[in-house]
PDB file of C-alpha atoms and ligand atoms in Angstrom:
ATOM      1  CA  UNK A   1       0.978 -30.578  40.931  1.00 95.00           C
ATOM      2  CA  UNK A   2       2.416 -28.124  38.453  1.00 98.00           C
ATOM      3  CA  UNK A   3       3.451 -28.712  34.849  1.00 98.00           C
ATOM      4  CA  UNK A   4       5.692 -26.158  33.201  1.00 97.00           C
ATOM      5  CA  UNK A   5       5.582 -25.829  29.448  1.00 97.00           C
ATOM      6  CA  UNK A   6       9.042 -25.005  28.108  1.00 96.00           C
ATOM      7  CA  UNK A   7       8.587 -23.908  24.498  1.00 96.00           C
ATOM      8  CA  UNK A   8      11.782 -24.358  22.490  1.00 95.00           C
ATOM      9  CA  UNK A   9      11.474 -22.899  19.012  1.00 94.00           C
ATOM     10  CA  UNK A  10      14.726 -24.334  17.757  1.00 94.00           C
ATOM     11  CA  UNK A  11      15.738 -26.014  14.498  1.00 95.00           C
ATOM     12  CA  UNK A  12      19.554 -25.762  14.494  1.00 95.00           C
ATOM     13  CA  UNK A  13      20.140 -29.472  15.087  1.00 97.00           C
ATOM     14  CA  UNK A  14      18.861 -30.356  11.632  1.00 97.00           C
ATOM     15  CA  UNK A  15      18.484 -28.722   8.224  1.00 96.00           C
ATOM     16  CA  UNK A  16      14.719 -28.435   7.627  1.00 95.00           C
ATOM     17  CA  UNK A  17      13.117 -25.086   8.475  1.00 95.00           C
ATOM     18  CA  UNK A  18       9.836 -25.070  10.369  1.00 96.00           C
ATOM     19  CA  UNK A  19      10.462 -27.387  13.294  1.00 96.00           C
ATOM     20  CA  UNK A  20      11.104 -24.252  15.359  1.00 95.00           C
ATOM     21  CA  UNK A  21       7.390 -23.448  14.847  1.00 95.00           C
ATOM     22  CA  UNK A  22       6.313 -26.689  16.578  1.00 97.00           C
ATOM     23  CA  UNK A  23       5.886 -25.335  20.096  1.00 96.00           C
ATOM     24  CA  UNK A  24       3.937 -22.248  19.022  1.00 95.00           C
ATOM     25  CA  UNK A  25       1.498 -24.354  17.043  1.00 97.00           C
ATOM     26  CA  UNK A  26       1.091 -26.929  19.822  1.00 97.00           C
ATOM     27  CA  UNK A  27       0.231 -24.154  22.265  1.00 97.00           C
ATOM     28  CA  UNK A  28      -2.119 -22.528  19.749  1.00 97.00           C
ATOM     29  CA  UNK A  29      -3.797 -25.904  19.320  1.00 97.00           C
ATOM     30  CA  UNK A  30      -4.890 -25.601  22.940  1.00 97.00           C
ATOM     31  CA  UNK A  31      -2.345 -27.709  24.794  1.00 98.00           C
ATOM     32  CA  UNK A  32      -2.197 -25.520  27.903  1.00 98.00           C
ATOM     33  CA  UNK A  33      -5.941 -25.554  28.555  1.00 98.00           C
ATOM     34  CA  UNK A  34      -6.034 -29.275  27.835  1.00 98.00           C
ATOM     35  CA  UNK A  35      -3.414 -29.963  30.513  1.00 98.00           C
ATOM     36  CA  UNK A  36      -5.185 -27.651  32.962  1.00 98.00           C
ATOM     37  CA  UNK A  37      -8.395 -29.636  32.310  1.00 98.00           C
ATOM     38  CA  UNK A  38      -6.587 -32.705  33.666  1.00 98.00           C
ATOM     39  CA  UNK A  39      -6.164 -30.958  37.005  1.00 98.00           C
ATOM     40  CA  UNK A  40      -2.650 -29.592  36.583  1.00 98.00           C
ATOM     41  CA  UNK A  41      -1.595 -26.111  37.470  1.00 98.00           C
ATOM     42  CA  UNK A  42       0.104 -25.033  34.230  1.00 98.00           C
ATOM     43  CA  UNK A  43       2.982 -22.635  34.152  1.00 96.00           C
ATOM     44  CA  UNK A  44       3.939 -21.394  30.681  1.00 93.00           C
ATOM     45  CA  UNK A  45       7.664 -20.715  30.399  1.00 88.00           C
ATOM     46  CA  UNK A  46       8.395 -19.711  26.881  1.00 76.00           C
ATOM     47  CA  UNK A  47       8.530 -19.613  24.048  1.00 69.00           C
ATOM     48  CA  UNK A  48      12.149 -19.252  24.934  1.00 72.00           C
ATOM     49  CA  UNK A  49      13.997 -16.720  22.863  1.00 73.00           C
ATOM     50  CA  UNK A  50      17.420 -18.086  22.258  1.00 69.00           C
ATOM     51  CA  UNK A  51      20.389 -15.928  21.574  1.00 67.00           C
ATOM     52  CA  UNK A  52      21.352 -15.884  17.946  1.00 67.00           C
ATOM     53  CA  UNK A  53      24.668 -17.232  16.815  1.00 70.00           C
ATOM     54  CA  UNK A  54      25.502 -15.911  13.398  1.00 71.00           C
ATOM     55  CA  UNK A  55      26.158 -18.677  10.877  1.00 69.00           C
ATOM     56  CA  UNK A  56      29.301 -16.798   9.836  1.00 72.00           C
ATOM     57  CA  UNK A  57      30.788 -17.269  13.289  1.00 88.00           C
ATOM     58  CA  UNK A  58      29.540 -20.837  13.592  1.00 93.00           C
ATOM     59  CA  UNK A  59      31.340 -22.896  10.971  1.00 95.00           C
ATOM     60  CA  UNK A  60      31.147 -26.683  11.216  1.00 96.00           C
ATOM     61  CA  UNK A  61      33.384 -28.483  13.706  1.00 97.00           C
ATOM     62  CA  UNK A  62      34.433 -31.579  11.796  1.00 97.00           C
ATOM     63  CA  UNK A  63      31.149 -32.122   9.963  1.00 97.00           C
ATOM     64  CA  UNK A  64      28.938 -31.083  12.911  1.00 98.00           C
ATOM     65  CA  UNK A  65      26.601 -28.323  11.796  1.00 97.00           C
ATOM     66  CA  UNK A  66      25.812 -25.210  13.891  1.00 96.00           C
ATOM     67  CA  UNK A  67      27.790 -26.586  16.828  1.00 97.00           C
ATOM     68  CA  UNK A  68      28.071 -23.357  18.823  1.00 96.00           C
ATOM     69  CA  UNK A  69      24.421 -22.489  18.363  1.00 95.00           C
ATOM     70  CA  UNK A  70      23.251 -25.975  19.367  1.00 96.00           C
ATOM     71  CA  UNK A  71      25.559 -25.979  22.371  1.00 97.00           C
ATOM     72  CA  UNK A  72      24.395 -22.589  23.668  1.00 95.00           C
ATOM     73  CA  UNK A  73      20.708 -23.266  23.124  1.00 95.00           C
ATOM     74  CA  UNK A  74      20.793 -26.707  24.723  1.00 96.00           C
ATOM     75  CA  UNK A  75      22.756 -25.354  27.676  1.00 96.00           C
ATOM     76  CA  UNK A  76      20.056 -22.693  28.178  1.00 95.00           C
ATOM     77  CA  UNK A  77      17.400 -25.422  27.966  1.00 96.00           C
ATOM     78  CA  UNK A  78      19.248 -27.447  30.600  1.00 97.00           C
ATOM     79  CA  UNK A  79      19.131 -24.422  32.906  1.00 96.00           C
ATOM     80  CA  UNK A  80      15.425 -23.865  32.275  1.00 96.00           C
ATOM     81  CA  UNK A  81      14.492 -27.509  32.823  1.00 97.00           C
ATOM     82  CA  UNK A  82      16.627 -27.902  35.946  1.00 98.00           C
ATOM     83  CA  UNK A  83      15.287 -24.724  37.536  1.00 97.00           C
ATOM     84  CA  UNK A  84      11.705 -25.892  37.037  1.00 97.00           C
ATOM     85  CA  UNK A  85      12.420 -29.463  38.153  1.00 98.00           C
ATOM     86  CA  UNK A  86      14.178 -28.179  41.248  1.00 98.00           C
ATOM     87  CA  UNK A  87      10.992 -26.388  42.254  1.00 98.00           C
ATOM     88  CA  UNK A  88       9.117 -29.685  41.972  1.00 98.00           C
ATOM     89  CA  UNK A  89       7.423 -28.771  38.712  1.00 98.00           C
ATOM     90  CA  UNK A  90       7.148 -31.207  35.819  1.00 98.00           C
ATOM     91  CA  UNK A  91       8.866 -29.687  32.779  1.00 98.00           C
ATOM     92  CA  UNK A  92       7.132 -30.429  29.475  1.00 98.00           C
ATOM     93  CA  UNK A  93       9.545 -29.354  26.748  1.00 98.00           C
ATOM     94  CA  UNK A  94       8.113 -28.761  23.293  1.00 97.00           C
ATOM     95  CA  UNK A  95      10.493 -28.909  20.341  1.00 96.00           C
ATOM     96  CA  UNK A  96      12.011 -28.060  18.185  1.00 95.00           C
ATOM     97  CA  UNK A  97      14.453 -30.689  17.029  1.00 98.00           C
ATOM     98  CA  UNK A  98      15.690 -33.548  19.185  1.00 98.00           C
ATOM     99  CA  UNK A  99      19.127 -32.027  19.856  1.00 98.00           C
ATOM    100  CA  UNK A 100      17.177 -30.172  22.570  1.00 98.00           C
ATOM    101  CA  UNK A 101      17.101 -33.396  24.605  1.00 98.00           C
ATOM    102  CA  UNK A 102      20.782 -32.845  25.374  1.00 98.00           C
ATOM    103  CA  UNK A 103      19.495 -29.901  27.394  1.00 98.00           C
ATOM    104  CA  UNK A 104      16.317 -31.401  28.814  1.00 98.00           C
ATOM    105  CA  UNK A 105      17.928 -34.642  30.002  1.00 99.00           C
ATOM    106  CA  UNK A 106      20.973 -32.821  31.393  1.00 98.00           C
ATOM    107  CA  UNK A 107      18.582 -30.584  33.302  1.00 98.00           C
ATOM    108  CA  UNK A 108      16.606 -33.521  34.685  1.00 99.00           C
ATOM    109  CA  UNK A 109      19.733 -35.463  35.685  1.00 98.00           C
ATOM    110  CA  UNK A 110      21.160 -32.454  37.506  1.00 98.00           C
ATOM    111  CA  UNK A 111      18.129 -32.504  39.808  1.00 98.00           C
ATOM    112  CA  UNK A 112      17.360 -36.251  39.837  1.00 98.00           C
ATOM    113  CA  UNK A 113      20.686 -38.074  39.264  1.00 98.00           C
ATOM    114  CA  UNK A 114      19.042 -41.523  39.300  1.00 98.00           C
ATOM    115  CA  UNK A 115      16.681 -40.711  36.440  1.00 98.00           C
ATOM    116  CA  UNK A 116      16.141 -43.311  33.741  1.00 98.00           C
ATOM    117  CA  UNK A 117      15.371 -42.263  30.184  1.00 99.00           C
ATOM    118  CA  UNK A 118      12.732 -43.804  27.935  1.00 99.00           C
ATOM    119  CA  UNK A 119      13.544 -42.627  24.408  1.00 99.00           C
ATOM    120  CA  UNK A 120      10.686 -43.183  21.951  1.00 99.00           C
ATOM    121  CA  UNK A 121      11.856 -42.629  18.390  1.00 99.00           C
ATOM    122  CA  UNK A 122      12.311 -44.130  14.929  1.00 99.00           C
ATOM    123  CA  UNK A 123      15.972 -43.184  15.373  1.00 99.00           C
ATOM    124  CA  UNK A 124      18.571 -43.854  18.059  1.00 99.00           C
ATOM    125  CA  UNK A 125      20.060 -40.317  17.926  1.00 99.00           C
ATOM    126  CA  UNK A 126      23.277 -41.779  19.295  1.00 99.00           C
ATOM    127  CA  UNK A 127      25.790 -40.891  16.590  1.00 98.00           C
ATOM    128  CA  UNK A 128      29.137 -39.577  17.769  1.00 98.00           C
ATOM    129  CA  UNK A 129      31.362 -36.992  16.116  1.00 98.00           C
ATOM    130  CA  UNK A 130      33.086 -39.945  14.393  1.00 98.00           C
ATOM    131  CA  UNK A 131      30.028 -41.935  13.356  1.00 98.00           C
ATOM    132  CA  UNK A 132      27.638 -39.223  12.134  1.00 98.00           C
ATOM    133  CA  UNK A 133      27.112 -39.237   8.396  1.00 98.00           C
ATOM    134  CA  UNK A 134      24.872 -36.165   8.311  1.00 98.00           C
ATOM    135  CA  UNK A 135      26.565 -33.849  10.802  1.00 98.00           C
ATOM    136  CA  UNK A 136      23.058 -33.033  12.092  1.00 98.00           C
ATOM    137  CA  UNK A 137      23.307 -32.821  15.853  1.00 98.00           C
ATOM    138  CA  UNK A 138      19.696 -33.946  16.393  1.00 98.00           C
ATOM    139  CA  UNK A 139      21.057 -37.379  15.461  1.00 98.00           C
ATOM    140  CA  UNK A 140      23.646 -37.236  18.291  1.00 98.00           C
ATOM    141  CA  UNK A 141      22.293 -36.048  21.670  1.00 98.00           C
ATOM    142  CA  UNK A 142      22.344 -39.467  23.343  1.00 99.00           C
ATOM    143  CA  UNK A 143      26.072 -40.006  22.742  1.00 98.00           C
ATOM    144  CA  UNK A 144      26.832 -36.663  24.403  1.00 98.00           C
ATOM    145  CA  UNK A 145      24.650 -37.524  27.406  1.00 98.00           C
ATOM    146  CA  UNK A 146      26.417 -40.889  27.769  1.00 98.00           C
ATOM    147  CA  UNK A 147      29.864 -39.381  27.235  1.00 98.00           C
ATOM    148  CA  UNK A 148      30.810 -41.730  24.400  1.00 98.00           C
ATOM    149  CA  UNK A 149      32.775 -40.820  21.293  1.00 97.00           C
ATOM    150  CA  UNK A 150      35.492 -38.222  20.972  1.00 95.00           C
ATOM    151  CA  UNK A 151      34.954 -35.094  23.036  1.00 95.00           C
ATOM    152  CA  UNK A 152      33.828 -31.974  21.245  1.00 96.00           C
ATOM    153  CA  UNK A 153      35.175 -29.113  23.388  1.00 96.00           C
ATOM    154  CA  UNK A 154      32.290 -26.852  22.389  1.00 97.00           C
ATOM    155  CA  UNK A 155      29.982 -29.237  24.285  1.00 98.00           C
ATOM    156  CA  UNK A 156      32.113 -29.545  27.410  1.00 98.00           C
ATOM    157  CA  UNK A 157      29.178 -28.253  29.521  1.00 98.00           C
ATOM    158  CA  UNK A 158      27.330 -31.552  28.865  1.00 98.00           C
ATOM    159  CA  UNK A 159      28.226 -33.817  31.770  1.00 98.00           C
ATOM    160  CA  UNK A 160      28.079 -37.539  30.989  1.00 98.00           C
ATOM    161  CA  UNK A 161      25.465 -38.123  33.689  1.00 98.00           C
ATOM    162  CA  UNK A 162      23.436 -40.772  31.864  1.00 98.00           C
ATOM    163  CA  UNK A 163      24.456 -44.385  32.384  1.00 98.00           C
ATOM    164  CA  UNK A 164      23.872 -46.823  29.539  1.00 98.00           C
ATOM    165  CA  UNK A 165      21.849 -49.135  31.805  1.00 98.00           C
ATOM    166  CA  UNK A 166      19.448 -46.286  32.607  1.00 98.00           C
ATOM    167  CA  UNK A 167      18.510 -45.776  28.938  1.00 99.00           C
ATOM    168  CA  UNK A 168      15.959 -47.717  26.900  1.00 99.00           C
ATOM    169  CA  UNK A 169      14.581 -47.178  23.405  1.00 99.00           C
ATOM    170  CA  UNK A 170      11.170 -48.004  21.964  1.00 99.00           C
ATOM    171  CA  UNK A 171      10.151 -47.746  18.299  1.00 99.00           C
ATOM    172  CA  UNK A 172      13.499 -47.852  16.487  1.00 99.00           C
ATOM    173  CA  UNK A 173      13.545 -48.702  12.787  1.00 98.00           C
ATOM    174  CA  UNK A 174      16.092 -46.407  11.136  1.00 98.00           C
ATOM    175  CA  UNK A 175      19.383 -46.915  12.921  1.00 99.00           C
ATOM    176  CA  UNK A 176      22.677 -46.153  11.167  1.00 98.00           C
ATOM    177  CA  UNK A 177      25.308 -48.908  10.940  1.00 98.00           C
ATOM    178  CA  UNK A 178      27.631 -47.003  13.268  1.00 98.00           C
ATOM    179  CA  UNK A 179      24.792 -46.540  15.743  1.00 98.00           C
ATOM    180  CA  UNK A 180      24.025 -50.273  15.745  1.00 98.00           C
ATOM    181  CA  UNK A 181      27.605 -50.896  16.746  1.00 98.00           C
ATOM    182  CA  UNK A 182      27.423 -48.261  19.494  1.00 98.00           C
ATOM    183  CA  UNK A 183      24.219 -49.791  20.876  1.00 98.00           C
ATOM    184  CA  UNK A 184      25.826 -53.239  20.890  1.00 98.00           C
ATOM    185  CA  UNK A 185      29.166 -52.179  22.368  1.00 98.00           C
ATOM    186  CA  UNK A 186      27.514 -50.246  25.167  1.00 98.00           C
ATOM    187  CA  UNK A 187      24.902 -52.921  25.897  1.00 98.00           C
ATOM    188  CA  UNK A 188      22.053 -50.486  25.414  1.00 99.00           C
ATOM    189  CA  UNK A 189      18.572 -51.953  25.579  1.00 99.00           C
ATOM    190  CA  UNK A 190      16.405 -51.192  22.562  1.00 99.00           C
ATOM    191  CA  UNK A 191      12.958 -52.382  21.507  1.00 99.00           C
ATOM    192  CA  UNK A 192      12.662 -51.832  17.780  1.00 99.00           C
ATOM    193  CA  UNK A 193       9.426 -52.110  15.816  1.00 99.00           C
ATOM    194  CA  UNK A 194      10.327 -55.794  15.402  1.00 98.00           C
ATOM    195  CA  UNK A 195       9.891 -56.320  19.140  1.00 99.00           C
ATOM    196  CA  UNK A 196       6.712 -54.218  19.160  1.00 99.00           C
ATOM    197  CA  UNK A 197       5.305 -56.541  16.471  1.00 98.00           C
ATOM    198  CA  UNK A 198       6.507 -59.669  18.238  1.00 98.00           C
ATOM    199  CA  UNK A 199       5.467 -58.977  21.837  1.00 98.00           C
ATOM    200  CA  UNK A 200       2.891 -56.222  21.571  1.00 99.00           C
ATOM    201  CA  UNK A 201       3.277 -52.772  23.065  1.00 99.00           C
ATOM    202  CA  UNK A 202       2.051 -53.744  26.544  1.00 99.00           C
ATOM    203  CA  UNK A 203       4.776 -56.315  27.009  1.00 99.00           C
ATOM    204  CA  UNK A 204       7.426 -54.067  25.410  1.00 99.00           C
ATOM    205  CA  UNK A 205       6.749 -51.224  27.830  1.00 99.00           C
ATOM    206  CA  UNK A 206       6.820 -53.652  30.746  1.00 98.00           C
ATOM    207  CA  UNK A 207      10.149 -55.123  29.580  1.00 99.00           C
ATOM    208  CA  UNK A 208      11.567 -51.657  28.945  1.00 99.00           C
ATOM    209  CA  UNK A 209      10.682 -50.507  32.468  1.00 99.00           C
ATOM    210  CA  UNK A 210      11.931 -53.799  33.961  1.00 98.00           C
ATOM    211  CA  UNK A 211      15.291 -53.018  32.353  1.00 98.00           C
ATOM    212  CA  UNK A 212      15.773 -49.388  33.395  1.00 98.00           C
ATOM    213  CA  UNK A 213      13.583 -49.298  36.478  1.00 98.00           C
ATOM    214  CA  UNK A 214      13.289 -52.828  37.890  1.00 98.00           C
ATOM    215  CA  UNK A 215      11.919 -51.767  41.273  1.00 98.00           C
ATOM    216  CA  UNK A 216       9.769 -48.981  39.828  1.00 98.00           C
ATOM    217  CA  UNK A 217      11.363 -46.490  42.176  1.00 98.00           C
ATOM    218  CA  UNK A 218      13.511 -44.286  39.903  1.00 98.00           C
ATOM    219  CA  UNK A 219      12.379 -41.030  38.274  1.00 98.00           C
ATOM    220  CA  UNK A 220      11.551 -41.317  34.560  1.00 99.00           C
ATOM    221  CA  UNK A 221      12.309 -38.831  31.783  1.00 99.00           C
ATOM    222  CA  UNK A 222      10.228 -39.601  28.675  1.00 99.00           C
ATOM    223  CA  UNK A 223      11.713 -38.181  25.481  1.00 99.00           C
ATOM    224  CA  UNK A 224       9.164 -38.667  22.703  1.00 99.00           C
ATOM    225  CA  UNK A 225      10.142 -37.947  19.087  1.00 99.00           C
ATOM    226  CA  UNK A 226       6.893 -37.686  17.150  1.00 98.00           C
ATOM    227  CA  UNK A 227       8.544 -39.565  14.254  1.00 98.00           C
ATOM    228  CA  UNK A 228       8.312 -42.714  16.394  1.00 99.00           C
ATOM    229  CA  UNK A 229       4.714 -42.755  15.224  1.00 99.00           C
ATOM    230  CA  UNK A 230       3.934 -44.034  11.766  1.00 99.00           C
ATOM    231  CA  UNK A 231       3.950 -41.251   9.139  1.00 98.00           C
ATOM    232  CA  UNK A 232       0.261 -41.998   8.505  1.00 98.00           C
ATOM    233  CA  UNK A 233      -0.393 -40.957  12.123  1.00 98.00           C
ATOM    234  CA  UNK A 234       2.104 -38.066  12.464  1.00 98.00           C
ATOM    235  CA  UNK A 235       3.073 -36.897   8.971  1.00 98.00           C
ATOM    236  CA  UNK A 236       4.473 -33.449   9.817  1.00 98.00           C
ATOM    237  CA  UNK A 237       8.005 -34.267  10.847  1.00 98.00           C
ATOM    238  CA  UNK A 238      11.407 -33.873   9.240  1.00 98.00           C
ATOM    239  CA  UNK A 239      12.626 -37.462   9.077  1.00 98.00           C
ATOM    240  CA  UNK A 240       9.558 -39.717   8.712  1.00 98.00           C
ATOM    241  CA  UNK A 241      10.144 -43.474   8.510  1.00 98.00           C
ATOM    242  CA  UNK A 242       7.450 -45.936   7.503  1.00 98.00           C
ATOM    243  CA  UNK A 243       6.488 -48.856   9.711  1.00 98.00           C
ATOM    244  CA  UNK A 244       6.072 -46.891  12.931  1.00 99.00           C
ATOM    245  CA  UNK A 245       3.962 -46.985  16.071  1.00 99.00           C
ATOM    246  CA  UNK A 246       0.203 -46.803  15.696  1.00 99.00           C
ATOM    247  CA  UNK A 247      -1.804 -44.035  17.331  1.00 98.00           C
ATOM    248  CA  UNK A 248      -2.716 -46.348  20.190  1.00 98.00           C
ATOM    249  CA  UNK A 249       0.781 -47.795  20.642  1.00 99.00           C
ATOM    250  CA  UNK A 250       2.192 -44.282  21.035  1.00 99.00           C
ATOM    251  CA  UNK A 251      -0.499 -43.317  23.505  1.00 99.00           C
ATOM    252  CA  UNK A 252      -0.167 -46.580  25.409  1.00 99.00           C
ATOM    253  CA  UNK A 253       3.508 -45.804  26.125  1.00 99.00           C
ATOM    254  CA  UNK A 254       2.541 -42.410  27.552  1.00 99.00           C
ATOM    255  CA  UNK A 255      -0.339 -43.835  29.579  1.00 99.00           C
ATOM    256  CA  UNK A 256       1.765 -46.650  31.031  1.00 98.00           C
ATOM    257  CA  UNK A 257       4.527 -44.261  32.061  1.00 98.00           C
ATOM    258  CA  UNK A 258       2.028 -41.917  33.688  1.00 98.00           C
ATOM    259  CA  UNK A 259       0.636 -44.891  35.626  1.00 98.00           C
ATOM    260  CA  UNK A 260       4.030 -45.543  37.217  1.00 98.00           C
ATOM    261  CA  UNK A 261       3.713 -42.208  39.019  1.00 98.00           C
ATOM    262  CA  UNK A 262       7.441 -41.720  38.333  1.00 99.00           C
ATOM    263  CA  UNK A 263       7.416 -39.277  35.409  1.00 99.00           C
ATOM    264  CA  UNK A 264       9.533 -36.200  36.209  1.00 98.00           C
ATOM    265  CA  UNK A 265      10.038 -34.717  32.741  1.00 99.00           C
ATOM    266  CA  UNK A 266       8.560 -35.026  29.270  1.00 99.00           C
ATOM    267  CA  UNK A 267       9.831 -33.975  25.848  1.00 99.00           C
ATOM    268  CA  UNK A 268       7.726 -33.825  22.688  1.00 98.00           C
ATOM    269  CA  UNK A 269      10.071 -33.253  19.782  1.00 98.00           C
ATOM    270  CA  UNK A 270      10.303 -32.910  15.992  1.00 98.00           C
ATOM    271  CA  UNK A 271       6.799 -31.603  15.276  1.00 98.00           C
ATOM    272  CA  UNK A 272       7.271 -29.573  12.090  1.00 98.00           C
ATOM    273  CA  UNK A 273       4.104 -27.686  11.113  1.00 97.00           C
ATOM    274  CA  UNK A 274       5.563 -26.489   7.823  1.00 97.00           C
ATOM    275  CA  UNK A 275       5.843 -30.001   6.401  1.00 97.00           C
ATOM    276  CA  UNK A 276       2.861 -31.674   4.708  1.00 93.00           C
ATOM    277  CA  UNK A 277      -0.599 -30.361   3.800  1.00 97.00           C
ATOM    278  CA  UNK A 278      -2.777 -28.376   6.250  1.00 97.00           C
ATOM    279  CA  UNK A 279      -4.915 -31.372   7.226  1.00 98.00           C
ATOM    280  CA  UNK A 280      -1.814 -33.449   7.991  1.00 98.00           C
ATOM    281  CA  UNK A 281      -0.368 -30.608  10.045  1.00 98.00           C
ATOM    282  CA  UNK A 282      -3.586 -30.334  12.087  1.00 98.00           C
ATOM    283  CA  UNK A 283      -3.555 -34.096  12.571  1.00 98.00           C
ATOM    284  CA  UNK A 284       0.056 -34.089  13.772  1.00 98.00           C
ATOM    285  CA  UNK A 285      -0.569 -31.206  16.187  1.00 98.00           C
ATOM    286  CA  UNK A 286      -3.660 -32.949  17.564  1.00 98.00           C
ATOM    287  CA  UNK A 287      -1.705 -36.169  18.058  1.00 98.00           C
ATOM    288  CA  UNK A 288       1.129 -34.256  19.737  1.00 98.00           C
ATOM    289  CA  UNK A 289      -1.303 -32.662  22.186  1.00 98.00           C
ATOM    290  CA  UNK A 290      -2.991 -35.957  22.952  1.00 98.00           C
ATOM    291  CA  UNK A 291       0.343 -37.736  23.582  1.00 99.00           C
ATOM    292  CA  UNK A 292       1.173 -35.060  26.149  1.00 99.00           C
ATOM    293  CA  UNK A 293      -2.269 -35.411  27.744  1.00 99.00           C
ATOM    294  CA  UNK A 294      -1.821 -39.180  28.009  1.00 99.00           C
ATOM    295  CA  UNK A 295       1.574 -38.763  29.669  1.00 99.00           C
ATOM    296  CA  UNK A 296      -0.027 -36.324  32.123  1.00 98.00           C
ATOM    297  CA  UNK A 297      -2.799 -38.629  33.154  1.00 98.00           C
ATOM    298  CA  UNK A 298      -5.630 -38.535  30.642  1.00 98.00           C
ATOM    299  CA  UNK A 299      -7.462 -41.842  30.717  1.00 97.00           C
ATOM    300  CA  UNK A 300      -9.924 -43.388  28.308  1.00 97.00           C
ATOM    301  CA  UNK A 301     -12.479 -44.141  31.010  1.00 96.00           C
TER     302      UNK A 301
HETATM  303 MN1   MN B 401      12.576 -19.944  32.052  1.00 84.93          MN
HETATM  304 MN1   MN B 402      13.459 -39.521  15.081  1.00 84.93          MN
HETATM  305 MN1   MN B 403      14.845 -38.158  17.649  1.00 84.93          MN
END
């Protein structure tokens, strides 16, 4: 078994500098050796150098910011992820902002068309060109993957390969009004923090997998935004929201998905080492590494 680390130093899907430094710091924190310790052969592909798109030649489309840059980078990420997945490797993509998931999930679906997506996040990231209030594309990748909302020609490479019934969310607590409507109209299953409180994380993960993967036979892509965790657990991120997953709840999700034996791709996104004090940054990097280890089979006993 081989895991390939795809480092994506990219911040163009949102306005706060520093999230592009996430992958470098996660690797410097020892992630590669830690995964190797678990018995994986680790292939390090990155940190990817993405072609620059000058801001002067990348004016907003509607209110979408850096659209050409985000499109080109995510298309390159899709290529990287699909080429590794096609060789039977497990791509572990380190962000970078969550717009990158447009690339990672496109790449996974091109190799495993039946893949279901477990999206762990405080946010739904499902705004369309019409519904976005911020114009930050990290709040939009899911709508592009589903093919909902008006088409943005710049993103025509993104094929709408994800079906709404193959997507499930865990951890939501900051969902825009327009996004709530989109979730409802498309019948998308979501377990917010309310459901985590009500049922407990064990039951929530079971219900989430029952929805997207009832026979436990489909490949799983886990896209984990570190802001799903409570800010007291993972402070160094660009859009923290209080009332999030505990340290154990976050790890439990990763452990339970590893146990299915169906994980084919993993994203760890939105780690921003330039936000918060040094101790908080160290804490966030350590948590990021341990989430990845849990998803790759680390057990407590
Ligand atoms: Mn590569
Ligand atoms: Mn988020
Ligand atoms: Mn996100």
